[in-house]
Amino acid sequence: MAQFNDMSSSGLEQLPTGERPRGGFAFDLCSRDQQIGTSIAAGGGRLPQAMKTGTTIVGVIYKDGVVLGADTRATGGTEVCDKNCEKIHYLSDNIYCCGAGTAADTEKTTEMISSQLELHRLNTGMQSRVVTAVTLLKRMLFRYQGHVSAALVLGGCDVNGSHLYHIYPHGSTGKLPYVTMGSGSLAAMSVFETDWKEDMEEAEAIEVVKQAIRAGIFNDLGSGSNVDVTVIRKPEVGGGTTVMRGFDTPNEVADLRAGYTRPKAIVVPRGATAVLSKEVSLSELVTVEDAPEPMAF
Amino acid sequence: MAEFGAYEVGGPAAAQPSVPPLPIWSSEGPSAGEFGKRDHIDHGVTENPYERRFSPYDFNGGTTLAVSGKDFVVVAGDTRMSSGYEIKSRNVPKLHQLTSKTVLAAAGCKTDVDTLTNLLRTRMQMYEHDCNKEMSTTAVAQMLSNTLYGRRFFPYYSFNVLAGLDEEGKGAVFSYDAIGSYERTPFSASGSGQSYLIPLMDNLVTFKTRLDPVPDMTVEEIVSIVKDAFVTAGERDIYTGDAVEIKVISATGVTTELFPLKKD
């Protein structure tokens, strides 16, 4: 296990000053950030907020594997920062992870564990197991005592079958047949508690996941836009993963815009923008020559 | 004398361990810590009782917009009412018709908006009995400002936009802050989506930073600008959506239209 933490002997390029690059979080800017925060607050402003994903993320176990689902809205406060972000992250070919909480935390944490899993596969020569991913994630999250705000739904299939876990920011985990996380988790769970059955077929499972995410999209203000679905199948039925980005798109704005005549004022004619000054210059990489004689046959 | 068992004031130094003073404010209580306030109320069972702060305000979301034309005015407000991350209703209008020529559009705390509207309507009725005529838009504007300032130190959490026809029949729009400062403007937007609408209106209605000439806007053109604006605000503001109610006030009366928006 020591090799996961020892980055000093890795093949990273040396910095110009010759010092070895160190992994992990850097805390040297913390005191300066705090001072900036106090001075901004004194002037009546606010520090920029971390982008959170609001979110509805779900997972179900079905007869032949696991189905994961997520919405695609990312919010910064009450503003929608990204209308179509990807919340289902790749950990390995047979393991995927949905993330809720602070967007940077879920993205970087899953990336880190994904690269650790790849190194582990090269070391062991075997396919990654879901418990390995869960253990790596929970050990890291507990170490940071909840300050890394990542709430995850992790699902995958390995030699021991199909597995589904939820992982909380402080490091606790649970292994369950169906899970939901995020601000829309209550809306999604109400759908699961009504419609989930054991040993569903693939089409049935995808439909339940779609309905659960839709419940989050329409009833939770932190979730919205589209439904992303990922299906991971057990090795017994051939293995394989299907990533369906934009599986359901019930919120296309083009349909809404088609419902009325667009105003004429949005078409800004040429010349409507004031030109303050004009400068034309030729780049020194371009040379101007007279047109050459055309080839004669 | 201590040997007769009398109580001693200020006993031996080591007799009692010193007790820290009981915390009064919730920021000093046992639940104060780097992770912020806890959300259960212990009622003094396992912890010392301490003050908890109750906030009298809640933000129910929403956006309103009003644009004045030559002899008409278009007022609009979305119909979503929310609290926190939940939607309480998809069909609660924000436009309140006060007279045949004046409409108040207000977002903010719904209970404050309703109370303010009731108060205005009561005072308008008294005015009609006293003066034997309907209140003009400019008179309503002044009365609203006075009413809001009356609560200067416990404000109505209401972001108001007043729209109507003035005495000359021209379109009039007044924007307000929470404590009654007001101004007549060509257009006004307020509520959670105002930051998305105001720059858009600057460009599409008053043609600021554009050199092409401003045409005389018709009702249809302004209504389509308003619809376009609300679709845009609905994309980026989580509190705006479901439907937008659009009222057009002109010499012939008030017409209402309900235009659906996205429900996510």
Coordinates of C-alpha atoms in Angstrom, one line a residue:
Chain A
M1 CA 0.0 0.0 0.0
A2 CA 3.0 2.3 0.6
Q3 CA 3.4 2.8 -3.2
F4 CA 0.2 4.7 -3.4
N5 CA 1.6 7.5 -1.3
D6 CA 5.1 7.6 -2.5
M7 CA 5.3 9.9 -5.4
S8 CA 8.9 10.9 -5.1
S9 CA 10.3 8.1 -7.2
S10 CA 7.7 8.4 -10.0
G11 CA 8.7 9.3 -13.5
L12 CA 7.4 12.9 -13.4
E13 CA 9.4 15.6 -15.1
Q14 CA 11.7 17.5 -12.8
L15 CA 10.9 21.2 -12.1
P16 CA 13.5 23.7 -13.5
T17 CA 14.8 24.4 -10.0
G18 CA 15.5 20.7 -9.5
E19 CA 13.1 20.2 -6.6
R20 CA 10.9 17.1 -6.7
P21 CA 7.2 17.7 -7.3
R22 CA 5.1 16.8 -4.2
G23 CA 1.6 15.3 -4.5
G24 CA -1.4 16.1 -2.4
F25 CA -3.0 19.3 -1.4
A26 CA -1.0 22.6 -1.1
F27 CA -1.9 24.8 1.9
D28 CA 0.5 27.7 1.4
L29 CA -2.2 30.1 0.1
C30 CA -4.6 29.5 3.0
S31 CA -3.6 32.5 5.2
R32 CA -3.5 34.9 2.2
D33 CA -6.9 33.6 1.1
Q34 CA -8.3 34.3 4.6
Q35 CA -6.9 37.9 4.6
I36 CA -8.4 38.5 1.1
G37 CA -11.8 37.1 2.4
T38 CA -11.8 39.5 5.4
S39 CA -11.0 42.5 3.2
I40 CA -13.6 41.6 0.6
A41 CA -16.2 41.1 3.4
A42 CA -15.3 44.5 4.9
G43 CA -16.1 46.1 1.5
G44 CA -19.5 44.3 1.4
G45 CA -18.5 41.7 -1.2
R46 CA -18.3 37.9 -1.2
L47 CA -15.5 35.5 -2.1
P48 CA -16.3 33.4 -5.2
Q49 CA -18.2 30.3 -4.3
A50 CA -17.2 26.8 -5.1
M51 CA -19.4 25.2 -7.8
K52 CA -21.6 22.6 -6.3
T53 CA -23.6 20.1 -8.2
G54 CA -27.0 20.3 -6.4
T55 CA -27.8 17.0 -8.0
T56 CA -29.7 13.9 -8.1
I57 CA -27.6 10.7 -8.5
V58 CA -28.9 7.2 -8.3
G59 CA -27.9 3.5 -8.7
V60 CA -29.7 0.2 -8.9
I61 CA -28.7 -3.4 -9.0
Y62 CA -30.6 -5.4 -11.6
K63 CA -30.5 -9.0 -12.8
D64 CA -27.4 -8.7 -15.1
G65 CA -25.5 -5.9 -13.3
V66 CA -25.7 -2.2 -12.3
V67 CA -27.4 0.9 -13.7
L68 CA -26.2 4.3 -12.7
G69 CA -28.1 7.6 -13.4
A70 CA -27.5 11.3 -12.8
D71 CA -28.9 14.7 -13.8
T72 CA -26.6 17.3 -15.5
R73 CA -27.1 20.6 -13.7
A74 CA -24.2 22.3 -11.8
T75 CA -25.1 25.3 -9.6
G76 CA -23.0 28.0 -8.1
G77 CA -25.3 29.4 -5.3
T78 CA -28.6 29.9 -7.1
E79 CA -27.2 30.3 -10.6
V80 CA -26.9 27.4 -13.0
C81 CA -23.1 27.3 -14.0
D82 CA -23.3 24.3 -16.3
K83 CA -26.5 23.1 -17.9
N84 CA -24.9 19.8 -19.2
C85 CA -22.1 18.7 -16.9
E86 CA -21.0 15.0 -16.6
K87 CA -21.6 13.6 -13.1
I88 CA -20.9 9.9 -13.9
H89 CA -17.1 9.5 -13.6
Y90 CA -14.9 6.7 -15.0
L91 CA -13.0 4.8 -12.4
S92 CA -12.2 1.7 -14.5
D93 CA -13.8 -0.1 -17.5
N94 CA -16.0 -2.0 -15.1
I95 CA -16.5 0.6 -12.3
Y96 CA -18.1 4.0 -12.6
C97 CA -18.9 6.6 -9.9
C98 CA -21.6 9.3 -9.7
G99 CA -20.6 12.4 -7.7
A100 CA -22.6 15.0 -5.7
G101 CA -21.3 17.9 -3.6
T102 CA -18.5 20.2 -4.6
A103 CA -17.8 19.7 -8.3
A104 CA -14.1 20.0 -8.1
D105 CA -13.9 17.6 -5.1
T106 CA -15.9 14.8 -6.9
E107 CA -14.0 15.3 -10.1
K108 CA -10.5 15.3 -8.6
T109 CA -11.2 12.5 -6.1
T110 CA -12.5 10.1 -8.7
E111 CA -9.6 11.0 -11.0
M112 CA -7.1 10.3 -8.3
I113 CA -8.7 6.9 -7.3
S114 CA -9.0 6.0 -11.0
S115 CA -5.3 6.4 -11.6
Q116 CA -4.5 4.5 -8.4
L117 CA -6.7 1.7 -9.6
E118 CA -4.8 1.6 -13.0
L119 CA -1.4 1.4 -11.2
H120 CA -2.9 -1.4 -9.0
R121 CA -4.0 -3.3 -12.2
L122 CA -0.5 -3.0 -13.6
N123 CA 0.9 -4.3 -10.4
T124 CA -1.6 -7.2 -9.9
G125 CA -2.4 -8.1 -13.6
M126 CA -6.1 -8.5 -12.6
Q127 CA -9.3 -6.5 -13.2
S128 CA -10.1 -3.9 -10.5
R129 CA -12.6 -4.9 -7.9
V130 CA -15.3 -2.6 -6.6
V131 CA -14.3 -3.1 -3.0
T132 CA -10.9 -1.8 -3.8
A133 CA -12.3 1.4 -5.2
V134 CA -14.6 1.8 -2.2
T135 CA -11.8 1.3 0.3
L136 CA -9.5 3.7 -1.5
L137 CA -12.2 6.4 -1.6
K138 CA -13.3 6.0 2.1
R139 CA -9.8 6.0 3.4
M140 CA -9.1 9.2 1.6
L141 CA -12.3 11.0 2.5
F142 CA -12.0 10.0 6.2
R143 CA -8.5 11.3 6.3
Y144 CA -9.9 14.8 5.3
Q145 CA -12.6 14.6 7.9
G146 CA -15.4 15.7 5.6
H147 CA -13.6 18.8 4.2
V148 CA -13.5 17.1 0.8
S149 CA -17.2 17.5 0.1
A150 CA -17.8 14.4 -2.2
A151 CA -20.9 12.3 -1.8
L152 CA -20.6 9.4 -4.2
V153 CA -22.7 6.5 -5.7
L154 CA -20.3 3.9 -6.9
G155 CA -21.3 0.9 -8.9
G156 CA -19.5 -1.8 -10.9
C157 CA -19.1 -5.5 -11.7
D158 CA -16.2 -7.8 -11.0
V159 CA -15.3 -11.5 -10.4
N160 CA -17.5 -11.5 -7.3
G161 CA -20.6 -10.1 -9.1
S162 CA -22.3 -6.7 -9.3
H163 CA -21.9 -4.2 -6.4
L164 CA -23.5 -0.8 -5.5
Y165 CA -22.2 1.4 -2.7
H166 CA -22.9 4.9 -1.4
I167 CA -20.1 6.9 0.1
Y168 CA -20.6 10.0 2.3
P169 CA -18.1 12.9 2.6
H170 CA -16.9 11.9 6.1
G171 CA -16.0 8.4 4.8
S172 CA -18.9 6.2 5.8
T173 CA -20.1 3.7 3.2
G174 CA -23.1 1.4 2.7
K175 CA -23.7 -1.5 0.3
L176 CA -27.2 -1.6 -1.0
P177 CA -29.4 -2.8 -3.9
Y178 CA -30.6 0.8 -4.7
V179 CA -29.2 4.2 -3.6
T180 CA -29.8 7.9 -4.2
M181 CA -27.6 10.9 -3.2
G182 CA -27.7 14.7 -3.6
S183 CA -30.3 17.4 -3.0
G184 CA -32.8 15.5 -5.2
S185 CA -32.2 12.2 -3.4
L186 CA -35.6 12.3 -1.5
A187 CA -37.5 12.8 -4.8
A188 CA -35.6 10.0 -6.4
M189 CA -35.9 7.6 -3.5
S190 CA -39.6 8.0 -3.4
V191 CA -39.7 6.6 -7.0
F192 CA -37.4 3.7 -6.0
E193 CA -39.4 2.8 -2.9
T194 CA -42.5 2.5 -5.1
D195 CA -41.0 0.9 -8.3
W196 CA -37.8 -1.0 -7.5
K197 CA -38.0 -4.8 -7.7
E198 CA -35.4 -7.5 -7.3
D199 CA -34.0 -9.1 -10.4
M200 CA -35.3 -6.5 -12.9
E201 CA -34.5 -6.8 -16.6
E202 CA -32.2 -4.2 -18.2
A203 CA -34.9 -2.2 -19.9
E204 CA -37.0 -2.1 -16.7
A205 CA -34.0 -1.0 -14.6
I206 CA -33.1 1.8 -17.0
E207 CA -36.7 3.0 -16.9
V208 CA -36.8 3.1 -13.1
V209 CA -33.5 5.0 -13.0
K210 CA -34.9 7.5 -15.7
Q211 CA -38.0 8.1 -13.7
A212 CA -36.1 8.6 -10.5
I213 CA -33.7 11.2 -12.0
R214 CA -36.7 12.9 -13.7
A215 CA -38.3 13.2 -10.2
G216 CA -35.2 14.9 -9.0
I217 CA -35.0 17.2 -12.1
F218 CA -38.6 18.4 -11.9
N219 CA -39.0 18.6 -8.1
D220 CA -35.6 19.7 -6.9
L221 CA -34.3 23.1 -7.8
G222 CA -30.7 21.9 -7.4
S223 CA -31.1 19.4 -10.2
G224 CA -32.1 19.8 -13.8
S225 CA -31.6 19.5 -17.6
N226 CA -30.9 15.9 -18.8
V227 CA -30.6 12.3 -17.6
D228 CA -27.3 10.5 -18.1
V229 CA -27.3 6.7 -17.7
T230 CA -24.5 4.2 -17.5
V231 CA -25.1 0.4 -17.6
I232 CA -22.4 -2.0 -16.3
R233 CA -23.0 -5.7 -17.0
K234 CA -21.7 -8.8 -15.1
P235 CA -18.9 -11.0 -16.7
E236 CA -21.4 -13.9 -16.8
V237 CA -23.5 -12.1 -19.4
G238 CA -20.6 -10.9 -21.4
G239 CA -19.4 -8.0 -19.3
G240 CA -19.2 -4.6 -21.1
T241 CA -20.4 -1.1 -20.2
T242 CA -22.7 1.2 -22.0
V243 CA -22.4 4.9 -21.4
M244 CA -25.5 6.8 -22.5
R245 CA -24.8 10.5 -22.2
G246 CA -28.0 12.5 -22.6
F247 CA -30.2 9.4 -22.5
D248 CA -33.3 11.5 -21.8
T249 CA -33.5 15.2 -22.6
P250 CA -36.8 16.6 -21.4
N251 CA -35.6 20.2 -21.1
E252 CA -34.6 21.3 -24.6
V253 CA -34.9 25.0 -24.7
A254 CA -35.2 25.0 -28.5
D255 CA -38.7 23.6 -28.2
L256 CA -39.6 26.5 -25.9
R257 CA -38.1 29.2 -28.2
A258 CA -40.1 27.7 -31.1
G259 CA -43.4 28.5 -29.2
Y260 CA -43.3 32.3 -30.0
T261 CA -41.8 34.7 -32.6
R262 CA -38.3 35.7 -31.6
P263 CA -38.1 39.6 -31.2
K264 CA -36.6 41.5 -34.1
A265 CA -34.3 43.4 -31.7
I266 CA -32.1 40.4 -31.1
V267 CA -30.7 40.7 -34.6
V268 CA -28.1 43.3 -34.3
P269 CA -27.3 44.9 -37.7
R270 CA -23.8 45.6 -39.0
G271 CA -22.6 48.9 -37.8
A272 CA -24.5 48.9 -34.5
T273 CA -21.4 48.5 -32.5
A274 CA -19.3 51.7 -32.1
V275 CA -15.8 51.5 -33.5
L276 CA -13.4 53.5 -31.4
S277 CA -10.2 53.0 -33.4
K278 CA -9.0 50.7 -36.2
E279 CA -5.5 49.3 -36.8
V280 CA -4.5 47.1 -39.7
S281 CA -1.1 45.5 -39.6
L282 CA 0.5 42.5 -41.3
S283 CA 2.2 39.8 -39.3
E284 CA 5.9 39.4 -40.0
L285 CA 5.3 35.7 -40.6
V286 CA 3.3 36.6 -43.8
T287 CA 5.1 37.7 -46.9
V288 CA 3.3 39.4 -49.8
E289 CA 4.4 38.4 -53.3
D290 CA 3.1 39.2 -56.7
A291 CA 1.0 36.5 -58.2
P292 CA 3.2 33.9 -59.9
E293 CA 3.0 33.1 -63.6
P294 CA 0.4 30.3 -64.2
M295 CA 1.8 27.0 -65.3
A296 CA 1.8 26.5 -69.0
F297 CA 1.4 23.0 -70.5
Chain B
M1 CA -16.2 28.9 62.8
A2 CA -15.8 26.0 60.4
E3 CA -15.8 23.2 63.0
F4 CA -19.5 23.8 64.0
G5 CA -20.5 22.8 60.5
A6 CA -21.4 26.3 59.4
Y7 CA -21.3 27.1 55.7
E8 CA -18.2 28.8 54.7
V9 CA -18.3 31.5 52.1
G10 CA -15.5 30.9 49.6
G11 CA -14.3 27.5 50.8
P12 CA -10.8 26.0 50.5
A13 CA -9.3 26.7 47.1
A14 CA -9.4 23.1 46.0
A15 CA -12.9 22.4 47.3
Q16 CA -14.9 22.9 44.1
P17 CA -13.7 22.7 40.5
S18 CA -14.4 25.9 38.7
V19 CA -17.5 25.8 36.4
P20 CA -17.3 27.7 33.1
P21 CA -20.1 30.2 32.7
L22 CA -23.2 29.0 30.9
P23 CA -23.2 30.0 27.2
I24 CA -26.1 32.3 26.2
W25 CA -25.6 32.8 22.5
S26 CA -26.0 29.9 20.1
S27 CA -22.5 30.7 18.6
E28 CA -21.0 29.9 22.0
G29 CA -23.1 26.9 22.8
P30 CA -21.9 23.3 22.7
S31 CA -23.0 23.0 19.1
A32 CA -20.7 25.8 18.0
G33 CA -17.9 24.3 16.1
E34 CA -16.2 24.5 12.8
F35 CA -19.0 22.5 11.1
G36 CA -21.6 25.2 12.1
K37 CA -24.9 24.9 13.9
R38 CA -26.6 21.6 14.5
D39 CA -30.1 21.4 13.3
H40 CA -31.9 19.6 16.2
I41 CA -33.3 21.4 19.2
D42 CA -32.2 19.7 22.5
H43 CA -34.5 21.8 24.8
G44 CA -31.9 21.7 27.5
V45 CA -32.1 18.0 28.1
T46 CA -28.5 17.0 27.5
E47 CA -27.0 20.4 26.8
N48 CA -27.2 23.8 28.5
P49 CA -30.1 25.9 27.0
Y50 CA -29.0 28.8 24.8
E51 CA -30.6 31.3 22.5
R52 CA -31.6 30.3 19.0
R53 CA -32.2 32.9 16.4
F54 CA -35.5 32.8 14.4
S55 CA -35.5 34.5 11.0
P56 CA -38.8 36.1 10.2
Y57 CA -38.0 36.2 6.5
D58 CA -38.1 33.4 3.8
F59 CA -37.4 33.9 0.2
N60 CA -40.0 32.4 -2.1
G61 CA -38.2 33.2 -5.3
G62 CA -39.4 34.5 -8.6
T63 CA -38.7 37.2 -11.1
T64 CA -40.8 40.2 -12.3
L65 CA -40.4 42.5 -15.3
A66 CA -42.2 45.5 -16.6
V67 CA -41.6 47.4 -19.8
S68 CA -43.3 50.7 -20.8
G69 CA -44.4 51.6 -24.3
K70 CA -45.8 54.7 -25.8
D71 CA -49.4 54.2 -24.8
F72 CA -49.3 50.8 -23.1
V73 CA -47.3 48.8 -20.6
V74 CA -46.3 45.1 -20.4
V75 CA -45.9 43.5 -17.0
A76 CA -44.8 40.0 -16.4
G77 CA -44.0 37.7 -13.5
D78 CA -43.2 33.9 -13.3
T79 CA -45.6 31.7 -11.4
R80 CA -43.2 29.5 -9.4
M81 CA -43.2 29.7 -5.6
S82 CA -40.3 28.0 -3.9
S83 CA -38.7 27.7 -0.5
G84 CA -35.1 26.5 -0.2
Y85 CA -34.6 23.8 -2.8
E86 CA -38.2 22.8 -3.0
I87 CA -41.0 24.0 -5.3
K88 CA -44.1 24.8 -3.2
S89 CA -46.3 25.6 -6.2
R90 CA -46.0 26.0 -10.0
N91 CA -49.0 28.2 -10.2
V92 CA -48.9 31.2 -7.9
P93 CA -49.2 34.5 -9.8
K94 CA -47.1 37.4 -8.8
L95 CA -49.1 40.1 -10.6
H96 CA -51.7 41.9 -8.5
Q97 CA -54.2 44.2 -10.3
L98 CA -54.8 47.2 -8.1
T99 CA -56.9 49.5 -10.4
S100 CA -58.2 49.2 -14.0
K101 CA -54.9 50.9 -15.0
T102 CA -52.3 49.7 -12.5
V103 CA -50.7 46.4 -11.7
L104 CA -48.2 45.6 -9.0
A105 CA -45.7 42.9 -9.7
A106 CA -43.9 41.7 -6.6
A107 CA -41.4 38.9 -5.8
G108 CA -39.8 38.1 -2.4
C109 CA -41.5 36.8 0.7
K110 CA -45.1 35.8 -0.4
T111 CA -46.7 36.6 3.0
D112 CA -45.2 40.1 3.0
V113 CA -46.3 40.6 -0.6
D114 CA -49.8 39.5 0.2
T115 CA -50.1 41.6 3.4
L116 CA -48.7 44.7 1.5
T117 CA -51.2 44.2 -1.3
N118 CA -54.1 43.9 1.1
L119 CA -53.0 47.0 2.8
L120 CA -52.7 48.9 -0.5
R121 CA -56.1 47.8 -1.6
T122 CA -57.7 48.9 1.7
R123 CA -56.2 52.3 1.5
M124 CA -57.2 52.6 -2.2
Q125 CA -60.8 51.8 -1.3
M126 CA -60.8 54.6 1.3
Y127 CA -59.3 57.0 -1.3
E128 CA -62.1 56.1 -3.7
H129 CA -64.7 56.8 -1.1
D130 CA -63.1 60.1 -0.1
C131 CA -62.1 61.4 -3.5
N132 CA -64.9 59.8 -5.6
K133 CA -62.4 58.6 -8.2
E134 CA -60.0 55.8 -8.9
M135 CA -56.4 56.3 -7.8
S136 CA -54.1 57.3 -10.6
T137 CA -50.9 55.3 -11.2
T138 CA -48.6 58.1 -9.9
A139 CA -50.7 58.4 -6.7
V140 CA -50.5 54.6 -6.1
A141 CA -46.7 54.9 -6.7
Q142 CA -46.4 57.5 -4.0
M143 CA -48.6 55.6 -1.6
L144 CA -46.6 52.4 -2.1
S145 CA -43.4 54.3 -1.3
N146 CA -45.0 55.8 1.9
T147 CA -46.3 52.4 3.0
L148 CA -42.9 50.7 2.5
Y149 CA -41.1 53.4 4.4
G150 CA -43.6 53.1 7.3
R151 CA -41.8 49.8 7.9
R152 CA -38.3 51.2 7.6
F153 CA -37.0 49.1 10.6
F154 CA -38.7 45.8 9.9
P155 CA -39.2 46.0 6.1
Y156 CA -41.6 44.2 3.9
Y157 CA -39.5 41.6 2.1
S158 CA -41.1 42.5 -1.2
F159 CA -39.3 43.5 -4.4
N160 CA -41.9 45.7 -6.1
V161 CA -42.4 46.9 -9.7
L162 CA -45.4 49.1 -10.3
A163 CA -46.7 49.4 -13.8
G164 CA -49.6 51.3 -15.3
L165 CA -50.9 54.2 -17.5
D166 CA -50.2 57.7 -16.2
E167 CA -52.7 60.6 -16.4
E168 CA -51.7 61.3 -20.0
G169 CA -52.2 57.7 -21.0
K170 CA -48.5 57.0 -21.5
G171 CA -46.9 53.8 -20.1
A172 CA -45.3 54.2 -16.7
V173 CA -43.1 51.8 -14.8
F174 CA -41.8 52.5 -11.3
S175 CA -39.0 50.4 -9.6
Y176 CA -38.7 50.1 -5.8
D177 CA -36.3 48.9 -3.2
A178 CA -37.5 47.1 0.0
I179 CA -37.9 50.4 2.0
G180 CA -39.7 52.6 -0.5
S181 CA -37.1 54.4 -2.6
Y182 CA -38.7 54.7 -6.1
E183 CA -38.1 56.1 -9.5
R184 CA -39.9 56.2 -12.8
T185 CA -37.9 54.2 -15.4
P186 CA -38.5 52.9 -19.0
F187 CA -38.4 49.3 -17.7
S188 CA -37.7 47.5 -14.4
A189 CA -36.9 43.9 -13.4
S190 CA -36.6 42.6 -9.9
G191 CA -36.4 39.3 -8.0
S192 CA -34.0 36.4 -8.2
G193 CA -33.6 36.7 -12.0
Q194 CA -33.1 40.4 -12.3
S195 CA -29.4 40.2 -13.0
Y196 CA -30.1 38.2 -16.1
L197 CA -32.9 40.4 -17.3
I198 CA -31.6 44.0 -16.8
P199 CA -28.6 43.8 -19.1
L200 CA -30.8 42.1 -21.7
M201 CA -33.4 44.8 -21.5
D202 CA -30.7 47.5 -21.7
N203 CA -29.7 46.0 -25.1
L204 CA -33.1 45.0 -26.5
V205 CA -35.4 47.8 -25.2
T206 CA -33.4 50.9 -24.6
F207 CA -30.7 50.0 -27.2
K208 CA -27.9 51.1 -24.9
T209 CA -24.4 50.5 -26.4
R210 CA -26.1 50.0 -29.8
L211 CA -25.9 52.6 -32.5
D212 CA -28.8 51.4 -34.7
P213 CA -31.9 53.6 -34.1
V214 CA -34.5 52.6 -31.6
P215 CA -37.8 51.8 -33.4
D216 CA -41.2 52.5 -32.0
M217 CA -41.9 49.2 -30.2
T218 CA -45.3 47.6 -30.7
V219 CA -47.1 45.5 -28.1
E220 CA -46.3 42.3 -30.0
E221 CA -42.6 43.1 -30.2
I222 CA -42.4 43.9 -26.4
V223 CA -44.3 40.8 -25.5
S224 CA -42.0 38.6 -27.6
I225 CA -39.0 40.3 -25.9
V226 CA -40.5 39.6 -22.5
K227 CA -41.1 35.9 -23.4
D228 CA -37.5 35.6 -24.7
A229 CA -36.2 37.2 -21.6
F230 CA -38.0 34.9 -19.2
V231 CA -36.9 31.8 -21.2
T232 CA -33.3 33.1 -20.8
A233 CA -33.7 33.8 -17.0
G234 CA -35.3 30.3 -16.6
E235 CA -32.2 28.7 -18.0
R236 CA -29.9 30.1 -15.5
D237 CA -31.9 30.9 -12.4
I238 CA -33.2 28.0 -10.4
Y239 CA -36.1 30.0 -8.9
T240 CA -37.5 31.1 -12.2
G241 CA -39.6 28.7 -14.3
D242 CA -42.9 26.8 -14.7
A243 CA -44.9 29.6 -16.5
V244 CA -44.9 33.4 -16.9
E245 CA -48.0 35.5 -16.6
I246 CA -47.9 38.5 -19.0
K247 CA -50.4 41.4 -18.6
V248 CA -50.7 44.2 -21.2
I249 CA -52.3 47.4 -19.9
S250 CA -53.6 49.8 -22.5
A251 CA -56.4 52.2 -23.0
T252 CA -58.8 49.4 -24.0
G253 CA -58.1 47.5 -20.8
V254 CA -56.0 44.7 -19.4
T255 CA -55.3 41.4 -21.3
T256 CA -53.6 38.4 -19.7
E257 CA -51.5 35.6 -21.2
L258 CA -49.9 32.6 -19.6
F259 CA -46.8 31.4 -21.4
P260 CA -45.3 28.0 -20.3
L261 CA -41.6 27.8 -19.2
K262 CA -39.3 24.9 -18.3
K263 CA -40.3 23.0 -15.2
D264 CA -36.8 21.8 -14.1

